[in-house]
Amino acid sequence: MVPNILILAFFAFSAAATNASQERLRPENLNNAEDQYWQLPNEIRRVAVIGAGPAGLVFASTLIEHGFEVRMFERAPNPGGIWHYTDKVPVPACLLVLRNRPIETMAYIPDVPDDLPASRIYEDGDDGLTVDWRIREHWAPSPAWRNMMTTEPHQMMSLPNIGYPKNTPWKLHQMDVNRHLRQYASSVGLNANDEEHANVTAYSTRVERVEKLPGTEKRWTVTLRKLTPLRDGKLEVNWWQEQFDAIVVGKASENDASWVPLVPGLNEWAHVLPEAVFHSKQYKHPEHFTNKNVLILGGSFSGLGIANDLIGHAQSVSVSTRDNSTNTIVRAIRSMFHDNVTFVPEVREFGNRPSASQENIRAASLVFANGTITSGFDAIILATGHRKSLPFLAGFHNSTIKGREDPETTVAPIITDGTHLRSLHWTGHYIDDPTLLFCTTIAFRDGAGPLQALGAARVWAGTARLPSIARMWKTYPGAAHILQDFPILGQTRARLLVSWLNNEILEFGGKLVSPPPIDELMETFHYFVNKQYTPRIAQRYNGYIPAERPRHEWDVYNGHGDDAPFLQSLTHQQMKAVYGDQDPEHWADLSLRW
């Protein structure tokens, strides 16, 4: 049984909602504020699941198991999400255009004819485009590269009821994960060639719009676009619409758009030499860089993996990063780079501009943050991250809101600057309309993904309750305290979900759920960390789990706060709400072993 201390801690934390969050208690958008629980607007039977990555597969199978009529849409031809490796690369975008594109269309620009349904046949040369280009633009092939390896042990990379073969290495090749996902998809009848649920799956199908149209406000209208390659080399494109009672957005990272840093001169060089300056999404093979000098901008996981992959092929590999040497996670990642990788300061600008006839990028003069200037690189790879962009939910973006600002708005946005999702209850439901849900957990790792899927199924079946919209806004912590998917928060979310679900099961009936084996998984994770990181980093990283640490020691383990668990954000008053009038010096003696 999970003690109530976690629930108290969460709601005490959430009670520190910003004024803007409290101002969202608008009568026109709420149920009766006196209601304790959210009421279903109508019977929910038909649910759309967007994405067939790990999250989408788990949600779709769980909803089917609970009797819902499910349709799962995936823009790629097969399941797997980012783990569906292919040699095909995304359509290269002009970096300048990408940088200036609105956040709501940064991932792609929806293509919807005026009259629906519609169908058209394309061939090479139509509108100046090739069939291959149309397929890649629609699909957006996975950013995985051929030799990509996982950064977590295989024990934390498995889906429900499907394990890895005996003697599987702790670090997995992307092909191992891809095979595991296809095996899971087949086990629940959701693979691309499964006839069992052929009426459920729609592969090579991109979601263009999700909206509530006038006159159908109780249902969602989903506009879809499907590509079918024909034997004669032509391409058939079909558009149509379907109606749903509820929507699940699989892991939003599968729709992330490449993020381009604002470095003076970068766009000009990329425009003239796109084959030499490109985003890490387009990296596939190290052999292409044999005997070349490569500079990677960005030192997080993509930069780490690509840099190590290039060793033994490239003549030199340099990684340009900001000075975050005191951040625990940054130092942990840096300890995993190959010894032959050279670290250089952040690139501030390109000191010169290319000519129209420029043949290579070796002449580019790079100015680093410390004032030094260098040149001679053959390729520059931008491992600079991504921004969240969901073009099919364009009406729920608001790019005028910067950072963690939380102003009053007519429509509570889900995406603002692309760095996070907001306006969501901790269960993943969009607060103003809980028939829209986002997977905010990780399907792998700690069991929180399947638990969240179960919670969605029970809420929409009427066998689990959400607080009223007014209460959800009242406990919403504000955009400054968005829960991120770090390991500690995955555990916290799993335990919250177990406690909430079992409370509802006791109320409405059903089989109680067991908590995932978090202690066992974390012991495995700690062992893996100690093997992968330097011992000093590993010891600090183990401190990431604050359950056994006094509160006054938490900041010792959090670096600059980028990797801080949400409980560290509790104020003195909030801690008092959890522990009563205990003296703060005694908090360390109180158990946080939820």
XYZ file of C-alpha atoms in Angstrom:
594
model
C 0.000 0.000 0.000
C 1.428 3.380 -0.955
C 1.358 5.820 1.999
C -0.647 8.998 1.586
C 2.464 11.111 2.159
C 3.191 11.189 -1.592
C -0.270 12.398 -2.452
C -0.039 15.050 0.256
C 3.356 16.113 -1.036
C 2.145 16.349 -4.607
C -0.943 18.411 -3.835
C 0.903 20.614 -1.393
C 3.379 21.294 -4.180
C 0.633 21.820 -6.705
C -1.200 24.212 -4.396
C 1.436 26.801 -5.190
C -0.357 27.563 -8.442
C 0.429 30.870 -10.007
C -2.097 33.671 -10.052
C -2.465 33.090 -13.768
C -3.401 29.457 -13.166
C -6.022 30.477 -10.621
C -7.404 33.080 -13.009
C -8.167 30.262 -15.430
C -11.164 29.282 -13.284
C -13.406 30.860 -15.912
C -17.091 29.867 -15.584
C -17.515 29.479 -19.338
C -14.767 26.849 -19.481
C -15.570 24.900 -16.323
C -18.044 22.425 -15.019
C -19.927 23.668 -11.978
C -17.054 24.755 -9.729
C -18.911 23.110 -6.841
C -18.622 19.694 -8.501
C -15.933 17.572 -6.961
C -15.206 15.477 -10.044
C -15.064 15.984 -13.792
C -18.117 14.683 -15.612
C -17.877 12.867 -18.953
C -19.463 15.115 -21.639
C -20.845 12.014 -23.391
C -20.175 8.303 -23.601
C -16.644 7.732 -24.852
C -16.401 4.777 -27.193
C -14.166 5.788 -30.118
C -10.573 6.854 -29.371
C -7.811 7.968 -31.744
C -4.219 7.163 -30.774
C -1.667 9.291 -32.623
C 1.662 7.534 -33.062
C 2.779 3.883 -33.041
C 5.925 4.345 -30.989
C 6.279 2.620 -27.598
C 3.712 4.924 -25.966
C 1.157 4.712 -28.770
C 1.368 0.916 -28.880
C 0.872 0.594 -25.122
C -2.062 3.019 -25.070
C -3.762 1.434 -28.096
C -3.472 -2.114 -26.738
C -4.702 -1.050 -23.282
C -7.709 0.808 -24.682
C -8.621 -2.124 -26.939
C -8.371 -4.456 -23.959
C -10.881 -2.259 -22.132
C -13.436 -2.374 -24.932
C -12.857 0.921 -26.736
C -13.047 1.245 -30.511
C -9.516 2.388 -31.295
C -7.863 3.810 -34.384
C -4.076 4.156 -34.284
C -2.443 6.511 -36.806
C 1.262 6.395 -37.645
C 2.947 8.466 -40.350
C 5.720 5.879 -40.835
C 5.076 2.580 -42.678
C 5.901 0.504 -39.566
C 5.675 0.745 -35.759
C 8.533 1.825 -33.540
C 8.543 5.622 -33.523
C 12.071 6.949 -33.210
C 13.328 3.351 -32.901
C 12.157 2.469 -36.413
C 15.546 2.801 -38.081
C 15.860 3.441 -41.801
C 18.639 4.622 -44.091
C 16.257 7.251 -45.390
C 16.867 10.730 -43.990
C 14.339 13.483 -43.303
C 13.866 16.115 -45.971
C 16.610 18.699 -45.353
C 15.058 22.000 -44.411
C 16.584 25.376 -45.008
C 17.874 26.246 -41.549
C 16.900 29.893 -41.916
C 13.348 28.973 -42.928
C 13.149 26.414 -40.105
C 14.367 28.938 -37.551
C 11.748 31.500 -38.612
C 8.839 29.091 -39.044
C 6.049 29.415 -36.434
C 6.256 26.830 -33.671
C 2.889 25.337 -34.653
C 4.208 24.344 -38.111
C 7.871 23.819 -37.271
C 7.555 20.012 -37.484
C 5.646 20.065 -40.772
C 3.077 22.113 -42.670
C -0.312 20.337 -42.790
C -1.578 19.608 -46.294
C -5.384 19.623 -46.520
C -7.421 20.128 -49.734
C -10.450 22.393 -49.633
C -12.887 19.549 -50.352
C -12.790 16.256 -48.427
C -12.531 13.363 -48.987
C -9.965 13.744 -51.746
C -7.518 11.607 -53.716
C -4.650 12.369 -56.072
C -1.914 10.521 -57.954
C 1.600 12.053 -58.057
C 4.605 11.151 -60.145
C 8.174 12.395 -60.270
C 8.344 16.002 -61.401
C 4.850 17.064 -60.331
C 5.173 20.523 -58.785
C 8.941 20.120 -59.151
C 9.091 17.384 -56.501
C 10.080 13.714 -56.590
C 7.964 10.883 -55.216
C 10.781 10.041 -52.788
C 10.778 13.618 -51.470
C 7.012 13.484 -50.867
C 7.341 10.215 -48.962
C 10.151 11.490 -46.740
C 8.403 14.801 -46.061
C 5.235 12.945 -45.036
C 7.025 10.267 -43.017
C 9.880 12.247 -41.412
C 12.149 9.167 -41.045
C 13.526 8.388 -37.602
C 16.580 10.327 -36.373
C 18.157 7.041 -35.224
C 21.539 6.282 -36.791
C 22.754 2.817 -37.789
C 25.063 2.212 -34.817
C 22.971 3.979 -32.175
C 23.102 2.397 -28.715
C 20.805 2.888 -25.740
C 21.895 4.922 -22.716
C 19.987 2.688 -20.270
C 20.192 -1.058 -19.565
C 17.851 -3.408 -21.386
C 16.041 -4.177 -18.114
C 14.633 -0.621 -18.342
C 13.876 -0.770 -22.052
C 11.176 -3.433 -22.198
C 7.459 -3.189 -22.863
C 4.749 -5.071 -20.923
C 4.975 -8.876 -20.988
C 7.773 -8.877 -23.572
C 11.358 -9.416 -22.469
C 14.685 -9.606 -24.254
C 16.404 -12.922 -25.057
C 18.810 -14.399 -22.539
C 22.388 -13.149 -22.723
C 21.234 -9.840 -24.236
C 23.961 -7.201 -23.621
C 23.077 -4.517 -21.132
C 23.559 -1.802 -23.745
C 21.199 -2.354 -26.655
C 21.759 -1.651 -30.323
C 18.901 0.279 -31.881
C 18.057 -2.804 -33.953
C 17.483 -4.767 -30.728
C 14.996 -2.171 -29.501
C 13.344 -2.001 -32.926
C 12.949 -5.800 -32.952
C 11.533 -5.715 -29.412
C 8.944 -3.106 -30.418
C 7.881 -5.061 -33.504
C 7.553 -8.171 -31.336
C 5.324 -6.285 -28.892
C 3.244 -4.803 -31.727
C 2.703 -8.288 -33.170
C 1.835 -9.728 -29.749
C -1.073 -7.282 -29.458
C -2.043 -7.444 -33.136
C -0.916 -3.924 -34.017
C 1.936 -4.552 -36.451
C 1.750 -3.193 -39.974
C 0.883 -6.577 -41.517
C -1.473 -7.866 -38.785
C -4.970 -8.656 -39.992
C -6.309 -9.078 -36.457
C -6.681 -5.326 -36.012
C -6.503 -4.166 -39.628
C -9.424 -1.862 -38.894
C -7.424 -0.326 -36.035
C -4.041 0.477 -37.551
C -3.431 3.086 -40.228
C 0.256 3.216 -41.121
C 1.761 5.735 -43.566
C -1.021 8.010 -42.329
C -0.265 11.482 -41.016
C -2.646 13.442 -38.799
C -3.128 16.885 -40.333
C -5.701 18.381 -37.960
C -7.398 17.568 -34.662
C -10.201 19.982 -33.843
C -13.718 20.406 -32.547
C -15.814 21.887 -35.339
C -18.949 24.042 -34.841
C -21.953 21.833 -34.261
C -19.835 18.845 -33.190
C -18.244 20.269 -30.049
C -18.654 17.001 -28.138
C -16.533 15.070 -30.628
C -13.116 15.541 -32.192
C -12.752 15.744 -35.969
C -9.460 14.272 -37.204
C -8.230 15.077 -40.715
C -5.933 12.406 -42.154
C -3.523 12.006 -45.083
C -2.349 8.574 -46.253
C 0.382 7.771 -48.782
C 0.370 4.587 -50.859
C 3.312 3.928 -53.239
C 2.121 2.319 -56.494
C 3.901 -0.326 -58.547
C 4.515 2.027 -61.459
C 6.549 4.362 -59.256
C 3.699 6.792 -58.741
C 2.231 7.808 -55.395
C -1.417 7.794 -54.336
C -2.423 10.317 -51.660
C -5.793 10.161 -49.917
C -7.352 12.636 -47.477
C -10.406 12.047 -45.271
C -11.885 12.810 -41.856
C -12.993 10.662 -38.924
C -14.850 11.466 -35.696
C -13.696 10.492 -32.209
C -14.842 10.902 -28.630
C -11.300 11.132 -27.245
C -7.721 11.629 -28.449
C -4.412 10.207 -27.194
C -1.240 11.911 -28.365
C 1.598 9.403 -28.117
C 5.007 10.561 -26.996
C 5.150 14.101 -28.407
C 8.909 13.832 -28.990
C 8.176 11.757 -32.093
C 6.895 14.969 -33.693
C 9.700 17.198 -32.418
C 11.203 19.652 -34.882
C 14.922 20.242 -35.312
C 16.111 23.215 -33.306
C 18.644 25.537 -34.923
C 20.782 27.778 -32.682
C 20.946 31.476 -33.439
C 24.618 31.635 -34.444
C 25.506 34.531 -36.781
C 26.673 33.182 -40.134
C 25.473 29.600 -39.557
C 22.440 29.843 -41.821
C 24.463 31.319 -44.681
C 26.995 28.479 -44.632
C 24.240 25.854 -44.316
C 22.389 27.357 -47.276
C 25.439 27.176 -49.559
C 26.747 23.821 -48.256
C 23.769 21.832 -46.854
C 25.723 18.571 -47.210
C 28.389 19.928 -44.825
C 26.211 21.740 -42.268
C 23.147 19.796 -41.132
C 21.116 18.704 -38.124
C 21.889 15.450 -36.315
C 18.531 14.051 -37.501
C 20.193 13.504 -40.875
C 23.209 11.603 -39.545
C 23.160 7.872 -40.402
C 26.620 6.371 -41.106
C 30.140 7.190 -39.868
C 31.796 5.997 -43.110
C 30.620 9.135 -44.877
C 33.056 11.107 -42.684
C 36.154 8.968 -43.193
C 39.337 11.050 -42.800
C 37.320 14.223 -42.235
C 37.512 16.785 -39.436
C 34.078 16.951 -37.829
C 32.693 19.529 -35.403
C 29.566 18.695 -33.438
C 27.601 21.553 -31.888
C 26.002 20.202 -28.726
C 27.156 17.700 -26.127
C 24.000 15.966 -24.944
C 22.982 12.409 -25.821
C 22.803 12.844 -29.616
C 26.156 14.609 -29.662
C 27.587 11.895 -27.405
C 26.386 9.025 -29.543
C 27.410 10.543 -32.873
C 30.834 11.647 -31.610
C 31.635 8.163 -30.333
C 30.306 6.621 -33.540
C 32.705 8.734 -35.613
C 35.808 7.612 -33.718
C 37.853 5.328 -35.937
C 36.423 6.877 -39.088
C 36.850 10.652 -38.883
C 40.313 12.161 -38.719
C 39.248 14.293 -35.751
C 36.062 14.793 -33.734
C 35.462 18.010 -31.787
C 32.436 18.810 -29.646
C 31.397 22.383 -28.918
C 29.472 22.829 -25.660
C 28.535 25.499 -23.188
C 30.350 25.607 -19.871
C 27.978 23.566 -17.702
C 30.749 21.781 -15.858
C 28.975 21.999 -12.493
C 25.789 20.335 -13.741
C 25.656 16.718 -12.574
C 23.987 15.283 -15.674
C 26.205 17.274 -18.045
C 29.315 15.952 -16.316
C 27.878 12.441 -16.338
C 27.327 12.606 -20.089
C 30.739 14.138 -20.703
C 32.387 11.249 -18.874
C 30.976 8.880 -21.500
C 32.671 10.505 -24.510
C 35.564 8.645 -26.115
C 38.996 9.819 -24.980
C 39.837 10.932 -28.524
C 37.002 13.466 -28.602
C 38.206 17.066 -28.196
C 35.998 19.542 -26.337
C 35.950 23.137 -27.552
C 34.034 26.182 -26.272
C 30.651 27.275 -27.527
C 30.654 28.695 -31.078
C 29.599 32.343 -30.919
C 29.674 33.166 -34.633
C 31.021 32.381 -38.077
C 33.524 35.145 -38.657
C 33.175 35.137 -42.440
C 30.469 34.431 -45.004
C 30.624 31.909 -47.883
C 30.712 32.810 -51.561
C 28.092 31.363 -53.893
C 30.739 29.099 -55.423
C 32.073 27.815 -52.088
C 33.153 24.164 -52.511
C 33.647 23.172 -48.862
C 33.324 24.534 -45.366
C 37.002 24.357 -44.424
C 37.324 28.086 -44.974
C 34.615 28.878 -42.416
C 36.138 30.930 -39.602
C 34.614 29.933 -36.258
C 34.768 32.296 -33.291
C 34.514 30.527 -29.932
C 33.171 31.956 -26.681
C 36.693 32.408 -25.300
C 37.669 34.543 -28.293
C 39.778 31.989 -30.132
C 39.263 31.571 -33.875
C 39.720 28.375 -35.881
C 38.842 26.813 -39.232
C 39.511 23.625 -41.201
C 36.420 21.540 -40.424
C 34.960 19.390 -43.196
C 31.523 18.957 -41.598
C 29.480 20.594 -38.863
C 26.703 18.536 -37.268
C 24.074 20.370 -35.223
C 23.240 18.177 -32.247
C 21.384 21.146 -30.836
C 18.168 19.487 -29.793
C 14.562 19.833 -30.781
C 11.428 21.804 -30.091
C 7.986 20.360 -29.486
C 5.644 21.118 -32.355
C 2.251 19.539 -33.005
C 0.899 20.986 -36.262
C -2.330 18.983 -35.973
C -3.144 20.903 -32.768
C -2.251 24.337 -34.118
C -4.952 26.041 -32.054
C -3.267 24.940 -28.826
C 0.057 26.694 -29.545
C 0.904 30.185 -28.330
C 4.408 31.326 -29.225
C 3.876 34.777 -27.712
C 4.450 33.202 -24.282
C 8.149 32.965 -23.494
C 9.923 30.543 -21.186
C 7.898 29.670 -18.113
C 5.622 32.730 -18.274
C 2.034 31.880 -17.407
C -0.259 34.733 -18.492
C -4.044 34.648 -18.734
C -5.171 33.478 -22.198
C -8.469 32.662 -23.883
C -7.274 29.160 -24.783
C -4.902 27.491 -22.327
C -1.905 26.605 -24.544
C -0.261 23.200 -24.597
C 2.863 24.366 -26.444
C 4.406 27.831 -26.201
C 8.131 28.072 -27.004
C 8.446 24.349 -27.744
C 10.510 23.444 -24.682
C 7.720 21.749 -22.730
C 4.057 20.764 -22.592
C 1.758 22.698 -20.287
C -1.892 22.985 -19.173
C -1.911 19.250 -18.413
C -3.048 17.474 -15.274
C -0.450 15.110 -13.806
C -2.429 12.230 -15.331
C -1.714 13.681 -18.802
C -5.222 15.020 -19.459
C -5.595 18.495 -20.956
C -7.213 20.338 -18.074
C -9.812 22.327 -20.019
C -10.920 19.216 -21.953
C -9.846 15.858 -20.465
C -10.989 14.011 -23.604
C -7.570 15.045 -24.951
C -4.656 13.239 -23.319
C -0.889 13.259 -23.760
C 1.454 10.442 -22.878
C 3.608 12.224 -20.295
C 5.319 9.075 -19.062
C 7.870 6.762 -20.626
C 6.494 3.451 -21.882
C 9.829 1.816 -21.120
C 11.717 2.107 -17.876
C 9.492 2.059 -14.783
C 5.995 0.952 -15.665
C 4.472 4.431 -15.541
C 3.434 4.266 -19.220
C 1.137 1.237 -18.870
C -0.271 2.703 -15.651
C -1.068 5.991 -17.362
C -2.765 4.094 -20.195
C -4.838 2.157 -17.671
C -5.793 5.437 -15.992
C -6.974 6.882 -19.320
C -9.062 3.791 -20.056
C -10.736 3.844 -16.653
C -11.429 7.607 -16.679
C -13.053 7.435 -20.113
C -14.990 4.307 -19.123
C -16.322 6.097 -16.037
C -14.549 3.787 -13.565
C -11.971 6.296 -12.356
C -12.455 9.933 -11.439
C -10.566 13.118 -12.204
C -10.996 16.242 -10.095
C -13.305 18.853 -11.583
C -11.703 21.224 -14.063
C -11.775 23.958 -11.425
C -9.939 21.748 -8.947
C -7.409 20.629 -11.544
C -6.555 24.259 -12.325
C -6.385 25.083 -8.649
C -3.759 22.381 -8.055
C -1.914 22.987 -11.330
C 1.636 24.000 -10.359
C 2.096 26.441 -13.225
C 4.439 26.310 -16.187
C 7.427 27.034 -13.949
C 7.136 23.575 -12.391
C 6.410 21.267 -15.313
C 7.180 17.667 -14.440
C 9.895 16.292 -16.706
C 10.644 12.673 -17.588
C 13.747 12.196 -15.462
C 14.089 8.819 -13.688
C 13.060 10.172 -10.273
C 9.909 11.698 -11.706
C 9.107 8.523 -13.597
C 9.138 6.732 -10.244
C 7.086 9.441 -8.614
C 4.518 9.357 -11.403
C 4.288 5.560 -11.218
C 3.634 5.653 -7.488
C 1.078 8.432 -7.851
C -0.706 6.452 -10.539
C -0.738 3.258 -8.462
C -2.166 5.071 -5.447
C -4.813 6.898 -7.498
C -5.804 3.840 -9.545
C -6.170 1.560 -6.542
C -8.267 4.157 -4.762
C -10.605 4.263 -7.788
C -10.607 0.463 -8.135
C -11.703 0.131 -4.512
C -14.523 2.571 -5.317
C -15.676 1.105 -8.645
C -14.362 -2.460 -8.594
C -11.675 -4.286 -10.504
C -8.335 -5.916 -9.892
C -5.896 -3.879 -7.828
C -2.697 -2.894 -9.640
C 0.729 -3.668 -8.250
C 3.501 -1.073 -8.239
C 6.281 -1.685 -10.755
C 9.527 -3.143 -9.328
C 11.042 0.297 -8.858
C 13.626 -0.702 -6.240
C 14.880 -3.535 -8.422
C 15.012 -1.318 -11.499
C 16.868 1.442 -9.683
C 19.400 -1.024 -8.282
C 19.980 -2.156 -11.867
C 20.183 1.448 -13.024
C 22.720 2.353 -10.326
C 24.915 -0.582 -11.309
C 24.715 0.451 -14.959
C 25.516 4.071 -14.082
C 28.574 3.028 -12.091
C 29.828 1.042 -15.076
C 29.145 3.807 -17.594
C 30.152 6.933 -15.690
C 33.257 7.772 -13.717
C 32.888 6.649 -10.083
C 32.630 10.200 -8.741
C 29.909 11.083 -11.217
C 28.113 7.824 -10.488
C 28.042 8.557 -6.776
C 26.626 12.015 -7.443
C 24.138 10.631 -9.937
C 22.894 8.099 -7.401
C 22.031 11.082 -5.244
C 19.510 11.972 -7.922
C 17.084 9.777 -5.975
C 16.244 12.045 -3.015
C 13.931 9.679 -1.166
C 16.649 8.842 1.350
C 18.291 12.276 1.478
C 17.580 15.085 3.939
C 16.036 18.057 2.217
C 18.951 20.364 3.074
C 21.255 18.059 1.073
C 19.152 17.941 -2.106
C 20.811 20.940 -3.718
C 24.186 19.184 -3.331
C 23.009 16.708 -5.925
C 21.140 18.939 -8.315
C 23.902 21.004 -9.964
C 22.213 24.107 -11.374
C 18.756 22.717 -10.693
C 18.297 21.400 -14.222
C 18.069 17.863 -12.881
C 16.189 18.671 -9.673
C 13.202 16.520 -8.724
C 9.956 18.408 -8.305
C 9.949 18.005 -4.510
C 12.903 20.352 -4.286
C 10.564 23.113 -5.476
C 8.500 22.867 -2.281
C 8.519 26.074 -0.293
C 8.719 26.255 3.501
C 4.917 26.641 3.712
C 4.327 23.694 1.388
C 6.625 21.461 3.427
C 4.670 22.495 6.509
C 1.483 21.488 4.723
C 2.965 18.017 4.307
C 4.652 17.620 7.685
C 2.583 19.897 9.908
C 4.390 22.125 12.370
C 7.484 19.948 12.648
C 10.683 21.915 12.946
C 12.463 22.001 9.553
C 15.565 20.515 11.187
C 13.572 17.333 11.810
C 12.406 16.932 8.199
C 15.462 14.803 7.518
C 14.167 12.289 10.086
C 10.777 11.996 8.376
C 10.433 9.281 5.774
C 9.999 10.180 2.103
C 10.068 6.506 1.172
C 6.691 6.622 -0.540
